[in-house]
Amino acid sequence: MRLAAPRGLVAASAILALALVAGPGCYSKRFRTLEESVTSLSRQADSLQVEHDRTRDELDATRAELGQTTRSLRAGSETSVQEMAARVEQIEARLDEQSQLLNEIQQRARTRSLGLDSTSVGGASTAPHAGAAVAAGAGAAKLAKPAAAKPGDVRVDPTAAYDQAVADFTQGRFPLAQREFREFVDTYGSSELADNAQYGVGESFYAQGQYDSAAVEYRQVVEAWPSGDKVPAALYKLGVTYQKMNLPAEAKTTYSTLVEKHPRSGEAKLATERLRELESR
């Protein structure tokens, strides 16, 4: 959803007009300065709005691309979803920064328009209060989000619980996804998706940069489901995590194990390339 037009700036313009009508003889240098200031802020808000919309379009495109990679949590494809998820997280962070800056600009405009109103109109104006109410409403709307399914909720099908965790991971809600994947493993440990969910726990930690915890969870996939189809993916990501932790010896051992025990897997090819890079250093 795109941001609505900056209402605080609209209110500021209305107050300027009211000031001119109520006291045309008082249109002094101070009014001109304040008018120019509010106009400048309006231009800044318009420019930021354009950039915000462009960033929103980029986020939508990235999310669409990320949606095509989520099968790696289920099928162990070569494409690693956490890199795409990290891109989404970065874009969302940029959107939050832009929203905060836009709100600050609107607040500054409201503050300066209040100065105009208190000077030109004898009584206290209700416009600032209305603007504050609008801002409060906008803030509440931004904070309000659809309630996500909780791990303790009753679900008809274990697959629905797994899909909910994948959806939260895809949307960048990594702490929530981590809890949901963990809950899935605890509740449906005998399910054919249990090793996938355990792998998802590791991916959730990895996406948050918590590499120590991620390594523990990837190892758990290998130890608890040694014949599972997520073992190659878990070994590969374990090796990558060791590299992130600056543990090249452990990474080499892990990659070598992957190539030896699962030579036909797509991850084995990636591990071979990683081994070449490590050995060339």
CSV table of C-alpha atoms in Angstrom, one decimal:
chain,number,residue,atom,x,y,z
A,1,MET,CA,0.0,0.0,0.0
A,2,ARG,CA,1.4,3.4,-0.9
A,3,LEU,CA,1.5,6.3,1.5
A,4,ALA,CA,-1.4,8.8,1.4
A,5,ALA,CA,-0.6,12.4,0.4
A,6,PRO,CA,1.0,14.2,3.4
A,7,ARG,CA,-2.1,15.5,5.2
A,8,GLY,CA,0.0,17.6,7.6
A,9,LEU,CA,1.3,19.6,4.6
A,10,VAL,CA,-2.2,20.1,3.2
A,11,ALA,CA,-3.3,21.3,6.6
A,12,ALA,CA,-0.3,23.7,6.7
A,13,SER,CA,-1.4,25.2,3.3
A,14,ALA,CA,-4.9,25.6,4.5
A,15,ILE,CA,-3.7,27.5,7.6
A,16,LEU,CA,-1.6,29.7,5.4
A,17,ALA,CA,-4.6,30.6,3.4
A,18,LEU,CA,-6.6,31.3,6.5
A,19,ALA,CA,-3.9,33.5,7.8
A,20,LEU,CA,-3.9,35.6,4.7
A,21,VAL,CA,-7.7,36.0,4.7
A,22,ALA,CA,-8.0,36.7,8.4
A,23,GLY,CA,-5.2,39.3,8.4
A,24,PRO,CA,-4.0,40.5,5.0
A,25,GLY,CA,-2.5,43.5,6.6
A,26,CYS,CA,-0.3,41.3,8.8
A,27,TYR,CA,1.4,39.6,5.9
A,28,SER,CA,4.8,40.6,7.1
A,29,LYS,CA,8.3,39.4,6.5
A,30,ARG,CA,7.8,36.7,9.1
A,31,PHE,CA,4.8,35.3,7.2
A,32,ARG,CA,6.8,35.2,4.0
A,33,THR,CA,9.6,33.4,5.8
A,34,LEU,CA,7.3,30.8,7.3
A,35,GLU,CA,5.4,30.4,4.0
A,36,GLU,CA,8.7,29.7,2.2
A,37,SER,CA,9.7,27.3,4.9
A,38,VAL,CA,6.5,25.3,4.7
A,39,THR,CA,6.7,25.3,0.9
A,40,SER,CA,10.2,24.0,1.0
A,41,LEU,CA,9.2,21.2,3.4
A,42,SER,CA,6.3,20.4,1.0
A,43,ARG,CA,8.8,20.0,-1.8
A,44,GLN,CA,11.0,17.7,0.3
A,45,ALA,CA,8.0,15.6,1.2
A,46,ASP,CA,6.9,15.3,-2.4
A,47,SER,CA,10.4,14.2,-3.4
A,48,LEU,CA,10.7,11.7,-0.6
A,49,GLN,CA,7.2,10.4,-1.6
A,50,VAL,CA,8.4,9.6,-5.1
A,51,GLU,CA,11.5,7.8,-3.8
A,52,HIS,CA,9.3,5.9,-1.3
A,53,ASP,CA,7.1,4.7,-4.1
A,54,ARG,CA,10.1,3.7,-6.2
A,55,THR,CA,11.4,1.7,-3.2
A,56,ARG,CA,8.0,0.1,-2.6
A,57,ASP,CA,8.0,-1.1,-6.3
A,58,GLU,CA,11.5,-2.5,-5.8
A,59,LEU,CA,10.3,-4.3,-2.7
A,60,ASP,CA,7.3,-5.8,-4.5
A,61,ALA,CA,9.5,-7.0,-7.4
A,62,THR,CA,12.1,-8.6,-4.9
A,63,ARG,CA,9.3,-10.3,-3.0
A,64,ALA,CA,7.9,-11.8,-6.2
A,65,GLU,CA,11.4,-13.1,-7.1
A,66,LEU,CA,11.8,-14.4,-3.5
A,67,GLY,CA,8.5,-16.3,-3.8
A,68,GLN,CA,10.0,-18.4,-6.5
A,69,THR,CA,12.9,-19.6,-4.3
A,70,THR,CA,11.1,-20.8,-1.2
A,71,ARG,CA,11.0,-24.3,-2.5
A,72,SER,CA,14.6,-24.6,-1.4
A,73,LEU,CA,13.3,-25.1,2.1
A,74,ARG,CA,11.3,-28.0,0.9
A,75,ALA,CA,13.3,-29.6,-1.9
A,76,GLY,CA,16.9,-28.5,-1.2
A,77,SER,CA,17.5,-26.7,-4.5
A,78,GLU,CA,20.8,-24.9,-5.3
A,79,THR,CA,19.2,-21.5,-4.8
A,80,SER,CA,19.6,-20.3,-1.3
A,81,VAL,CA,16.6,-18.3,-0.1
A,82,GLN,CA,18.3,-16.4,2.7
A,83,GLU,CA,20.2,-14.1,0.2
A,84,MET,CA,16.9,-13.0,-1.3
A,85,ALA,CA,15.3,-12.6,2.1
A,86,ALA,CA,18.2,-10.4,3.2
A,87,ARG,CA,17.6,-8.2,0.2
A,88,VAL,CA,13.9,-7.9,1.2
A,89,GLU,CA,15.0,-7.0,4.7
A,90,GLN,CA,17.3,-4.3,3.5
A,91,ILE,CA,14.6,-2.8,1.3
A,92,GLU,CA,12.1,-2.9,4.1
A,93,ALA,CA,14.5,-1.2,6.4
A,94,ARG,CA,15.0,1.5,3.7
A,95,LEU,CA,11.2,2.0,3.5
A,96,ASP,CA,11.0,2.3,7.3
A,97,GLU,CA,13.7,5.0,7.2
A,98,GLN,CA,11.9,6.9,4.5
A,99,SER,CA,8.6,6.7,6.3
A,100,GLN,CA,10.2,8.0,9.5
A,101,LEU,CA,11.8,10.9,7.6
A,102,LEU,CA,8.5,11.7,5.9
A,103,ASN,CA,6.7,11.8,9.2
A,104,GLU,CA,9.4,14.1,10.6
A,105,ILE,CA,9.0,16.5,7.7
A,106,GLN,CA,5.3,16.5,8.1
A,107,GLN,CA,5.7,17.2,11.9
A,108,ARG,CA,8.0,20.1,11.2
A,109,ALA,CA,5.5,21.5,8.7
A,110,ARG,CA,2.7,21.2,11.3
A,111,THR,CA,4.9,22.9,13.9
A,112,ARG,CA,5.6,25.8,11.7
A,113,SER,CA,2.0,26.1,10.5
A,114,LEU,CA,1.0,26.3,14.2
A,115,GLY,CA,3.2,29.4,14.5
A,116,LEU,CA,1.4,31.0,11.6
A,117,ASP,CA,-2.0,30.1,13.1
A,118,SER,CA,-1.3,31.4,16.6
A,119,THR,CA,-0.1,34.7,15.2
A,120,SER,CA,-2.8,35.4,12.6
A,121,VAL,CA,-5.9,34.1,14.4
A,122,GLY,CA,-6.8,35.3,17.8
A,123,GLY,CA,-8.4,32.1,19.2
A,124,ALA,CA,-6.8,28.8,19.6
A,125,SER,CA,-7.0,26.8,16.4
A,126,THR,CA,-8.3,23.2,16.2
A,127,ALA,CA,-6.2,22.4,13.1
A,128,PRO,CA,-3.1,21.3,15.0
A,129,HIS,CA,-5.2,18.9,17.0
A,130,ALA,CA,-6.8,17.5,13.9
A,131,GLY,CA,-3.4,17.1,12.3
A,132,ALA,CA,-2.1,15.3,15.5
A,133,ALA,CA,-5.1,13.0,15.3
A,134,VAL,CA,-4.4,12.2,11.7
A,135,ALA,CA,-0.8,11.5,12.5
A,136,ALA,CA,-1.8,9.3,15.4
A,137,GLY,CA,-4.2,7.4,13.2
A,138,ALA,CA,-1.5,6.9,10.5
A,139,GLY,CA,0.9,5.6,13.1
A,140,ALA,CA,-1.6,3.2,14.4
A,141,ALA,CA,-2.4,2.0,10.9
A,142,LYS,CA,1.3,1.4,10.3
A,143,LEU,CA,1.7,-0.6,13.4
A,144,ALA,CA,-1.4,-2.7,12.9
A,145,LYS,CA,-0.6,-5.9,11.1
A,146,PRO,CA,-2.6,-9.0,10.4
A,147,ALA,CA,-2.2,-11.4,13.3
A,148,ALA,CA,0.1,-14.3,12.2
A,149,ALA,CA,-0.8,-17.8,13.1
A,150,LYS,CA,0.8,-18.7,16.5
A,151,PRO,CA,2.7,-22.0,17.0
A,152,GLY,CA,0.2,-23.1,19.6
A,153,ASP,CA,-2.9,-22.7,17.4
A,154,VAL,CA,-4.8,-25.8,16.4
A,155,ARG,CA,-4.1,-26.7,12.8
A,156,VAL,CA,-5.9,-29.2,10.6
A,157,ASP,CA,-2.8,-30.2,8.6
A,158,PRO,CA,0.9,-30.2,9.6
A,159,THR,CA,1.7,-28.9,6.2
A,160,ALA,CA,-0.3,-25.7,7.0
A,161,ALA,CA,1.9,-25.1,10.0
A,162,TYR,CA,5.0,-25.6,7.9
A,163,ASP,CA,3.7,-23.3,5.1
A,164,GLN,CA,3.0,-20.6,7.7
A,165,ALA,CA,6.6,-20.7,8.9
A,166,VAL,CA,7.8,-20.6,5.3
A,167,ALA,CA,5.5,-17.6,4.6
A,168,ASP,CA,6.8,-15.7,7.6
A,169,PHE,CA,10.4,-16.5,6.6
A,170,THR,CA,9.7,-15.3,3.1
A,171,GLN,CA,8.3,-12.0,4.5
A,172,GLY,CA,11.5,-11.5,6.5
A,173,ARG,CA,9.9,-12.2,9.9
A,174,PHE,CA,12.9,-14.4,10.9
A,175,PRO,CA,12.4,-14.6,14.7
A,176,LEU,CA,8.8,-15.6,14.2
A,177,ALA,CA,9.7,-18.1,11.5
A,178,GLN,CA,12.4,-19.6,13.7
A,179,ARG,CA,9.9,-20.1,16.6
A,180,GLU,CA,7.3,-21.6,14.2
A,181,PHE,CA,9.9,-24.0,12.6
A,182,ARG,CA,11.0,-25.0,16.1
A,183,GLU,CA,7.4,-25.6,17.2
A,184,PHE,CA,6.8,-27.7,14.1
A,185,VAL,CA,9.8,-29.9,14.9
A,186,ASP,CA,8.6,-30.3,18.5
A,187,THR,CA,5.0,-31.1,17.5
A,188,TYR,CA,5.4,-33.0,14.2
A,189,GLY,CA,8.8,-34.6,14.7
A,190,SER,CA,7.8,-37.8,12.8
A,191,SER,CA,6.5,-35.8,9.8
A,192,GLU,CA,8.3,-36.0,6.5
A,193,LEU,CA,8.7,-32.2,6.7
A,194,ALA,CA,10.4,-32.3,10.2
A,195,ASP,CA,14.0,-32.2,8.7
A,196,ASN,CA,12.9,-29.4,6.4
A,197,ALA,CA,11.6,-27.4,9.4
A,198,GLN,CA,14.8,-28.1,11.4
A,199,TYR,CA,16.7,-26.7,8.4
A,200,GLY,CA,14.4,-23.7,8.4
A,201,VAL,CA,15.4,-23.1,12.1
A,202,GLY,CA,19.0,-22.9,10.9
A,203,GLU,CA,18.1,-20.6,8.0
A,204,SER,CA,16.2,-18.3,10.3
A,205,PHE,CA,19.2,-17.9,12.6
A,206,TYR,CA,21.5,-17.5,9.5
A,207,ALA,CA,19.4,-14.8,8.1
A,208,GLN,CA,19.7,-12.8,11.3
A,209,GLY,CA,23.5,-13.2,11.3
A,210,GLN,CA,23.4,-15.5,14.3
A,211,TYR,CA,25.9,-17.9,12.9
A,212,ASP,CA,26.8,-19.8,16.0
A,213,SER,CA,23.1,-20.8,16.5
A,214,ALA,CA,22.7,-21.5,12.8
A,215,ALA,CA,25.6,-24.0,12.9
A,216,VAL,CA,24.0,-25.8,15.8
A,217,GLU,CA,20.7,-26.2,13.9
A,218,TYR,CA,22.3,-27.3,10.6
A,219,ARG,CA,24.3,-30.0,12.5
A,220,GLN,CA,21.1,-31.1,14.1
A,221,VAL,CA,19.6,-31.8,10.6
A,222,VAL,CA,22.5,-34.1,9.8
A,223,GLU,CA,22.5,-35.8,13.2
A,224,ALA,CA,18.8,-36.3,13.7
A,225,TRP,CA,17.9,-37.1,10.1
A,226,PRO,CA,21.0,-38.7,8.6
A,227,SER,CA,19.0,-40.2,5.7
A,228,GLY,CA,16.9,-37.2,5.1
A,229,ASP,CA,16.8,-35.2,1.9
A,230,LYS,CA,17.9,-32.0,3.6
A,231,VAL,CA,21.3,-33.4,4.7
A,232,PRO,CA,23.1,-32.1,1.6
A,233,ALA,CA,21.6,-28.6,2.0
A,234,ALA,CA,22.4,-28.6,5.7
A,235,LEU,CA,26.0,-29.7,5.2
A,236,TYR,CA,26.5,-27.0,2.5
A,237,LYS,CA,25.0,-24.2,4.6
A,238,LEU,CA,27.0,-25.5,7.6
A,239,GLY,CA,30.2,-25.1,5.6
A,240,VAL,CA,29.1,-21.6,4.5
A,241,THR,CA,28.4,-20.7,8.1
A,242,TYR,CA,31.8,-21.9,9.2
A,243,GLN,CA,33.3,-19.5,6.6
A,244,LYS,CA,31.2,-16.7,8.0
A,245,MET,CA,32.6,-17.6,11.4
A,246,ASN,CA,36.2,-17.5,9.9
A,247,LEU,CA,36.7,-21.2,10.5
A,248,PRO,CA,38.2,-22.3,7.2
A,249,ALA,CA,39.4,-25.7,8.4
A,250,GLU,CA,35.9,-26.7,9.7
A,251,ALA,CA,34.4,-25.4,6.4
A,252,LYS,CA,36.8,-27.6,4.3
A,253,THR,CA,36.0,-30.7,6.4
A,254,THR,CA,32.3,-30.1,6.0
A,255,TYR,CA,32.5,-29.5,2.3
A,256,SER,CA,34.6,-32.6,1.8
A,257,THR,CA,32.1,-34.7,3.8
A,258,LEU,CA,29.3,-33.4,1.6
A,259,VAL,CA,31.2,-34.2,-1.7
A,260,GLU,CA,32.1,-37.7,-0.4
A,261,LYS,CA,28.8,-38.8,0.9
A,262,HIS,CA,26.4,-37.0,-1.5
A,263,PRO,CA,28.4,-36.6,-4.7
A,264,ARG,CA,25.4,-36.4,-7.0
A,265,SER,CA,23.6,-33.6,-5.1
A,266,GLY,CA,23.5,-30.1,-6.4
A,267,GLU,CA,25.1,-28.9,-3.1
A,268,ALA,CA,28.1,-31.2,-3.8
A,269,LYS,CA,28.9,-29.1,-6.9
A,270,LEU,CA,28.7,-25.9,-5.0
A,271,ALA,CA,30.8,-27.4,-2.2
A,272,THR,CA,33.4,-28.4,-4.8
A,273,GLU,CA,33.6,-24.8,-6.0
A,274,ARG,CA,34.0,-23.6,-2.4
A,275,LEU,CA,36.7,-26.1,-1.7
A,276,ARG,CA,38.7,-24.8,-4.7
A,277,GLU,CA,38.3,-21.2,-3.5
A,278,LEU,CA,39.5,-22.2,0.0
A,279,GLU,CA,42.4,-24.2,-1.2
A,280,SER,CA,43.6,-21.4,-3.5
A,281,ARG,CA,44.0,-19.0,-0.7
